[in-house]
CSV table of C-alpha atoms in Angstrom, one decimal:
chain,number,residue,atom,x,y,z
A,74,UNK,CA,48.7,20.3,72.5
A,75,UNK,CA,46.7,22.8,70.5
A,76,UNK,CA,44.4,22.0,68.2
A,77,UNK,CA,46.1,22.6,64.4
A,78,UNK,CA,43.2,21.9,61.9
A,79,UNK,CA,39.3,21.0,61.4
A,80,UNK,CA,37.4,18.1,60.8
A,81,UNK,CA,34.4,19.5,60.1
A,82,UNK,CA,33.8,20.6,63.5
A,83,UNK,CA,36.0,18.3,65.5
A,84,UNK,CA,39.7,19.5,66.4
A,85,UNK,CA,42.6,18.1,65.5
A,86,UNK,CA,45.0,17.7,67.4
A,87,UNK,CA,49.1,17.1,66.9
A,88,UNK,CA,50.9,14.4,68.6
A,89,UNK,CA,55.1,15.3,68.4
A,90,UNK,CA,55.8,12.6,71.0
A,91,UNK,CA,55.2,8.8,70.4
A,92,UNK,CA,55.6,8.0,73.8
A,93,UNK,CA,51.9,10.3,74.5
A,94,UNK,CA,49.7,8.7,76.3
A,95,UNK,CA,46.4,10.3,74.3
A,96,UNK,CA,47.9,7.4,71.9
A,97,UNK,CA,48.4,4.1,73.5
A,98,UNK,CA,45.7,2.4,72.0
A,99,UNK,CA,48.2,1.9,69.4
A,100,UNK,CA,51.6,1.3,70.9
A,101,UNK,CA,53.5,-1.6,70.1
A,102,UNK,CA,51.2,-2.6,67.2
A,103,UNK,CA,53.4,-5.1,66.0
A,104,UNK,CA,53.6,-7.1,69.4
A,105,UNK,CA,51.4,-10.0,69.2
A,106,UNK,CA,51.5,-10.9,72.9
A,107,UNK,CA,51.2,-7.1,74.3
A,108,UNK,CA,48.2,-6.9,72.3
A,109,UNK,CA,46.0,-9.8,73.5
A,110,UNK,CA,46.8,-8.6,76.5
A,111,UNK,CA,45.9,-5.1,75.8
A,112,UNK,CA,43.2,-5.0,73.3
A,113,UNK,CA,40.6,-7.7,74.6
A,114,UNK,CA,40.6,-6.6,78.0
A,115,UNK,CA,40.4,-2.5,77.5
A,116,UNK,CA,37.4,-3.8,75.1
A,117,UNK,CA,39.3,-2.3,71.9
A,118,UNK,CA,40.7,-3.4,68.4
A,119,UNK,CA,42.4,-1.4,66.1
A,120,UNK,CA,41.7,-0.8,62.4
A,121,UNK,CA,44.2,0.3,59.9
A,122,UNK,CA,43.4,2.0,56.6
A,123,UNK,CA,40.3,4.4,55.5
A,124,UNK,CA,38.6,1.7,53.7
A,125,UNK,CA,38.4,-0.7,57.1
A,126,UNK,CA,37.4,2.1,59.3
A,127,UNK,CA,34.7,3.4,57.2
A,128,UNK,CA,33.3,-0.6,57.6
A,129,UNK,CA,33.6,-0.6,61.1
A,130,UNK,CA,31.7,3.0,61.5
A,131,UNK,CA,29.2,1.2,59.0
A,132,UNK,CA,29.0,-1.7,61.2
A,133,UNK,CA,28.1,0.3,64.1
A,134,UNK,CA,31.1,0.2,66.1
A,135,UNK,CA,31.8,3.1,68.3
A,136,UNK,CA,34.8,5.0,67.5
A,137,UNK,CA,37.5,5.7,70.8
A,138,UNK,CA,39.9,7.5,68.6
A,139,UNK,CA,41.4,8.3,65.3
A,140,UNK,CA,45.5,8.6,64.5
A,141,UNK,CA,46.3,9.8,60.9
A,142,UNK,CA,49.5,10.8,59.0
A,143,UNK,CA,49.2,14.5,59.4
A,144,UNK,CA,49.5,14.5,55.1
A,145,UNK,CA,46.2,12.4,55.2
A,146,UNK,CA,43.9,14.5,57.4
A,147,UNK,CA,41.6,15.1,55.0
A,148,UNK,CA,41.0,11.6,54.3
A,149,UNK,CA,38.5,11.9,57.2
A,150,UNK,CA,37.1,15.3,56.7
A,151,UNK,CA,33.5,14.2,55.6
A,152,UNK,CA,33.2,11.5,58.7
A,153,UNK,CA,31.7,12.5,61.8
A,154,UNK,CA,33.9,11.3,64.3
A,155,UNK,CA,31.7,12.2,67.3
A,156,UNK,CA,33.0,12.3,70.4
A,157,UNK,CA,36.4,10.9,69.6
A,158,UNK,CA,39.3,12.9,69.0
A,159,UNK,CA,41.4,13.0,66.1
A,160,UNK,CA,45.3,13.2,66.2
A,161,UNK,CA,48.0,13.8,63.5
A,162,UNK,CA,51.6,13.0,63.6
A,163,UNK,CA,54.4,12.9,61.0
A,164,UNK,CA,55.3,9.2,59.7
A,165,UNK,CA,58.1,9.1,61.9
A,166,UNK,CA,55.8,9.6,65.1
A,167,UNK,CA,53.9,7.1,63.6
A,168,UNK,CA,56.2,4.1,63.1
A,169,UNK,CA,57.9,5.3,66.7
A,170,UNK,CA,54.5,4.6,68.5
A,171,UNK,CA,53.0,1.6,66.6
A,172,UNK,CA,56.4,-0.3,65.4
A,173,UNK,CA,55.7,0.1,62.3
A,174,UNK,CA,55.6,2.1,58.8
A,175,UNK,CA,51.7,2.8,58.8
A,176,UNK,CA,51.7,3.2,55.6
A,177,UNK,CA,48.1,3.4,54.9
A,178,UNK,CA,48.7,6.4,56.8
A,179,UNK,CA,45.3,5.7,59.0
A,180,UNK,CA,45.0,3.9,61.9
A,181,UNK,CA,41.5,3.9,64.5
A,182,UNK,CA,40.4,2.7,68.0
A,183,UNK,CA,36.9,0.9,68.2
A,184,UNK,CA,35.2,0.1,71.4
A,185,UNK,CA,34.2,-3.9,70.8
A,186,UNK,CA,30.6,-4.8,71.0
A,187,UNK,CA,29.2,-8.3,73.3
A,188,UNK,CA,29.3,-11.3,71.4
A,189,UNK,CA,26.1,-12.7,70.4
A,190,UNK,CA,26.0,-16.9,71.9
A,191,UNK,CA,26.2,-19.6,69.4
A,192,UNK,CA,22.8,-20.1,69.6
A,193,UNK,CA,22.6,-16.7,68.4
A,194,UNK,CA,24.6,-17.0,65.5
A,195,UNK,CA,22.8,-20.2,64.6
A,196,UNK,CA,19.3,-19.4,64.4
A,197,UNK,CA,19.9,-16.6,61.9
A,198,UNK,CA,21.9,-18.9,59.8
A,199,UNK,CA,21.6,-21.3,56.8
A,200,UNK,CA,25.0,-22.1,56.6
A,201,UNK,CA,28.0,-21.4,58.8
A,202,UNK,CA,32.1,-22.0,59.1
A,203,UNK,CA,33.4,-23.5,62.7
A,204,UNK,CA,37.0,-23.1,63.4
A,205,UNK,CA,39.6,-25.3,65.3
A,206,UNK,CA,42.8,-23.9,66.4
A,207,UNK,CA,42.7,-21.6,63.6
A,208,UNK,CA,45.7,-18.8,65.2
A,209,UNK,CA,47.4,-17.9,62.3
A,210,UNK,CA,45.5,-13.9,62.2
A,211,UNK,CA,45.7,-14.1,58.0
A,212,UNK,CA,44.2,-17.0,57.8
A,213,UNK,CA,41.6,-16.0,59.8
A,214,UNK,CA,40.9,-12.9,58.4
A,215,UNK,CA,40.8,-14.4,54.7
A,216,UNK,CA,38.7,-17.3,55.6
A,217,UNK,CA,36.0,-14.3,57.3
A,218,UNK,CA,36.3,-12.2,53.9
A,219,UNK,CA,35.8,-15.5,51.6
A,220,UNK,CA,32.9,-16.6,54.2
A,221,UNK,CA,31.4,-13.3,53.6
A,222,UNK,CA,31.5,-13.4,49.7
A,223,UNK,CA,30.8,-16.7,48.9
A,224,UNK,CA,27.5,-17.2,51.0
A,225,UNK,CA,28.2,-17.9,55.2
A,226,UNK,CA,26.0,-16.3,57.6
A,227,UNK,CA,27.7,-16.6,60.6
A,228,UNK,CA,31.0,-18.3,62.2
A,229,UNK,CA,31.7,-20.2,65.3
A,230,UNK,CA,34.9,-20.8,66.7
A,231,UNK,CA,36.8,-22.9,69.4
A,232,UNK,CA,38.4,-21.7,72.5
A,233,UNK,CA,41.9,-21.4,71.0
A,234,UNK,CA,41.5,-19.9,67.4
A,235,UNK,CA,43.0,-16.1,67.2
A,236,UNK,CA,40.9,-12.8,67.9
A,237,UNK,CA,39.3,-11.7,64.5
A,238,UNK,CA,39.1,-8.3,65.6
A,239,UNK,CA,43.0,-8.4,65.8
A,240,UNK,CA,44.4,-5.8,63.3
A,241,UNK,CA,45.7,-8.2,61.1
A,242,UNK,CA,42.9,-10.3,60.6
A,243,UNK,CA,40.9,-7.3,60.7
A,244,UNK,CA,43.1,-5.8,57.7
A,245,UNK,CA,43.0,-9.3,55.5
A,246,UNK,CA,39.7,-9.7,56.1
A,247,UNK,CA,39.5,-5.8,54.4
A,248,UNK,CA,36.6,-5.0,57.3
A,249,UNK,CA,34.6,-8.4,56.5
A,250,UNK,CA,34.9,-9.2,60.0
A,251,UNK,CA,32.2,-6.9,60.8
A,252,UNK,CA,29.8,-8.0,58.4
A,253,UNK,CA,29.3,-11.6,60.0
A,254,UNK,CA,28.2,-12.5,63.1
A,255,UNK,CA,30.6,-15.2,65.2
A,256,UNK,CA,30.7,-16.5,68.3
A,257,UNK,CA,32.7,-18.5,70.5
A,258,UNK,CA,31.9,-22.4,71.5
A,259,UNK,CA,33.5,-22.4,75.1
A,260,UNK,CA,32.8,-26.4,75.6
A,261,UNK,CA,34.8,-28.4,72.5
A,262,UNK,CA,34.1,-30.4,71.0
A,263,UNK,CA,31.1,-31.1,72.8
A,264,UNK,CA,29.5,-28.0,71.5
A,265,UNK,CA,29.4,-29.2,68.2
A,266,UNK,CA,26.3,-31.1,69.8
A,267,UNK,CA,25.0,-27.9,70.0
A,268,UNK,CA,25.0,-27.1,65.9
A,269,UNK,CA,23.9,-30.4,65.3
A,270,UNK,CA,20.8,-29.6,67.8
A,271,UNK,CA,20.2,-26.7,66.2
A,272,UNK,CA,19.2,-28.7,62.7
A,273,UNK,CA,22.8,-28.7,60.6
A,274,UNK,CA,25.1,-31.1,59.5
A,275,UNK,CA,28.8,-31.0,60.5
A,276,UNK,CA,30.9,-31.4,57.6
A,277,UNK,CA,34.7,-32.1,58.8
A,278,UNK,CA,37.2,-31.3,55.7
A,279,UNK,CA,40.0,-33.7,55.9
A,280,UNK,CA,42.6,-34.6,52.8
A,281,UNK,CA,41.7,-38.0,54.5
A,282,UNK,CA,41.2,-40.9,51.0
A,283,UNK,CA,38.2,-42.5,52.5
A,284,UNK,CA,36.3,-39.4,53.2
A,285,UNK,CA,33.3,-38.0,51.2
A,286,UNK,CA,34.0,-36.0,48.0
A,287,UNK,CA,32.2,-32.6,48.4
A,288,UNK,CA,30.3,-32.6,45.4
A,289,UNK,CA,29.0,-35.7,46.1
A,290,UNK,CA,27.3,-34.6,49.0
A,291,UNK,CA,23.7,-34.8,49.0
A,292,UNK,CA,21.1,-32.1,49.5
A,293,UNK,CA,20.1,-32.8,52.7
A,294,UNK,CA,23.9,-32.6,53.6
A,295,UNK,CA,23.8,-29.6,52.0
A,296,UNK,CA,20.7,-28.1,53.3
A,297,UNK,CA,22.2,-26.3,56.6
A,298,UNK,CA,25.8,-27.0,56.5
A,299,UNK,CA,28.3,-26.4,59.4
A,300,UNK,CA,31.8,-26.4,57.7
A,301,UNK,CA,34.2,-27.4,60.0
A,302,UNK,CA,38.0,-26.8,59.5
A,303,UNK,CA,41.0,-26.8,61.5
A,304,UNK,CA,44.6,-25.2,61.6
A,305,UNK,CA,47.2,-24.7,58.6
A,306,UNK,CA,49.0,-27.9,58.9
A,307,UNK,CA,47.8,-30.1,62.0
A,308,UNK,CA,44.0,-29.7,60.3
A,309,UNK,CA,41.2,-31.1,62.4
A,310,UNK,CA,42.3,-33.4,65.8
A,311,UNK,CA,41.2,-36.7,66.1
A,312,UNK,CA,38.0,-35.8,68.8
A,313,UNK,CA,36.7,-33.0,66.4
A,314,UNK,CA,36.4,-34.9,63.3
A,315,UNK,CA,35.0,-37.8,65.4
A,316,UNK,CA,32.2,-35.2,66.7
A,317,UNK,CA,31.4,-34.7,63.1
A,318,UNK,CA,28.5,-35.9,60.9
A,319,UNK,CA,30.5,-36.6,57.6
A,320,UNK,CA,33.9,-36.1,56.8
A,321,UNK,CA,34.4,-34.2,53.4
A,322,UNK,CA,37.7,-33.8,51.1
A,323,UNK,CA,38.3,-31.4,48.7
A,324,UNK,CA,40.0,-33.7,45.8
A,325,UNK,CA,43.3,-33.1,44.8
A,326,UNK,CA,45.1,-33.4,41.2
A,327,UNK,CA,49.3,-33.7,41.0
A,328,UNK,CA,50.0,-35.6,43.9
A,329,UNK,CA,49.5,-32.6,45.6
A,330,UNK,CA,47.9,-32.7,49.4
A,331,UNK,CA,45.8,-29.8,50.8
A,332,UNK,CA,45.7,-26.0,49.8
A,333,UNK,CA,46.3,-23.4,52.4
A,334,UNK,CA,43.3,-23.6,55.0
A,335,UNK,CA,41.9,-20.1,53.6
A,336,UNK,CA,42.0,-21.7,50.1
A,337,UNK,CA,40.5,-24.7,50.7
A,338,UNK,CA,37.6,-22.5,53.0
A,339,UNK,CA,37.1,-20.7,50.1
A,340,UNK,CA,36.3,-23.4,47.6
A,341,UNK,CA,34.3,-25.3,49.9
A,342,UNK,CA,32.3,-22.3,50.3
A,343,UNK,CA,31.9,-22.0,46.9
A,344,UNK,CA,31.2,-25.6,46.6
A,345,UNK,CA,28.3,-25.6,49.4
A,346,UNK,CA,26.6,-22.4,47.4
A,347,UNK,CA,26.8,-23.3,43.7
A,348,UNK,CA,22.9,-24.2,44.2
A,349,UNK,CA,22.4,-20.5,45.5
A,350,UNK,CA,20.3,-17.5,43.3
A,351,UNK,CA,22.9,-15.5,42.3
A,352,UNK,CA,20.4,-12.4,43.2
């Protein structure tokens, strides 16, 4: 196709059919499946809306592309967008080829970057999340923006919890995904051994009666503390929480249970960093 307007001095170009292959980064958006087995392996993820991209071109991920409702072109016109081209549909070519009403009206391919190791992540870090079997992509994504806010340097997660560079998570997370480091621990639980090596103590959250209150944990629990939670509604398995230095529980009022896993991330978060300077 010809090129149709100018970002700055990058040409845009229009895309009339959904089924182009200049687009299919983002086909099928809404297909869970297709996309692991797309996005990981072509060393991509997708961001959706101005305010996530901008984060991600912050972060220092390289863009592949940019697709944009042809309305919102301008949205972009102060970005340098390098080497990667820029192409405009209509909202109908838009749902057509992702599945869905991209009503944000921008979407954007990233190259992924290498995972740092646990190690890695660890020695930069004074306190950290660990995730079990957390696949539920909002969950994820709110427990990365709640880590990010409330005072976690890094996150480390077992072999079966969801992509956080999925766009979902990505979206939640509003682009705090890239503004933590995480890594993967490939053995589990055994490689909770390795955070406990590495000088913090694993705190386990479980609505368990006979485990520790949090705020009556003392400060050298506190000190470098490795919150470890599991999935909406199974929570921790039996081996995790067994690897674990203390088992901790959020107390609850009303006869009620738990809270959401994000929820209860958050306040735990907020718990373990009351002590912090607010500066």
């Amino acid at each position: 196709m010809t090129a149709v307007r100018q970002n700055r001095r990058v040409p845009v170009h229009q895309i009339t059919d959904p089924d182009d292959d200049r687009i299919a980064d983002y086909r099928a958006l809404t297909d869970v499946e297709l996309r692991t087995r797309w996005e990981p392996p072509h060393g991509l993820f997708i961001a959706e809306g101005e305010l996530v991209l901008r984060r991600a071109l912050r972060a220092g991920y390289p863009a592949r592309s940019y697709l944009v409702d042809a309305k919102r072109v301008d949205q972009l016109a102060d970005l340098d967008t390098g080497d990667a081209p820029v192409y405009a549909a209509t909202q109908d070519v838009l749902q057509r080829a992702t599945g869905f009403h991209v009503h944000r009206g921008v979407l954007a391919s990233f190259h992924r970057r290498s995972l740092p190791t646990a190690a890695e992540v660890l020695a930069g870090a004074r306190r950290v999340v660990i995730l079990e079997d957390v696949n539920n992509h909002t969950n994820l994504g709110a427990i990365f923006r709640g880590a990010a806010a409330l005072g976690v340097d890094g996150v480390l997660l077992s072999p079966s919890c969801a992509d956080p560079l999925y766009r979902r998570s990505v979206r939640v997370s509003m682009g705090e995904v890239f503004a933590l480091p995480y890594a993967k621990l490939d053995r589990w639980p055994a490689g909770l051994d390795e955070v406990r090596e590495a000088g913090f103590t694993v705190l386990a959250m479980t609505p368990a009666p006979d485990a520790v209150p949090m705020q009556l944990l003392t400060p050298a629990q506190r000190a470098r503390a490795a919150l470890l939670l599991g999935a909406e509604g199974p929570g921790l398995t039996a081996s995790a929480q067994a690897a674990s230095d203390v088992r901790v529980v959020l107390p609850m009022r009303r006869g009620v249970d738990s809270l959401n896993v994000a929820a209860a991330a958050a306040v735990a978060f907020w718990e373990l960093g009351r002590g912090d300077p607010l500066a």
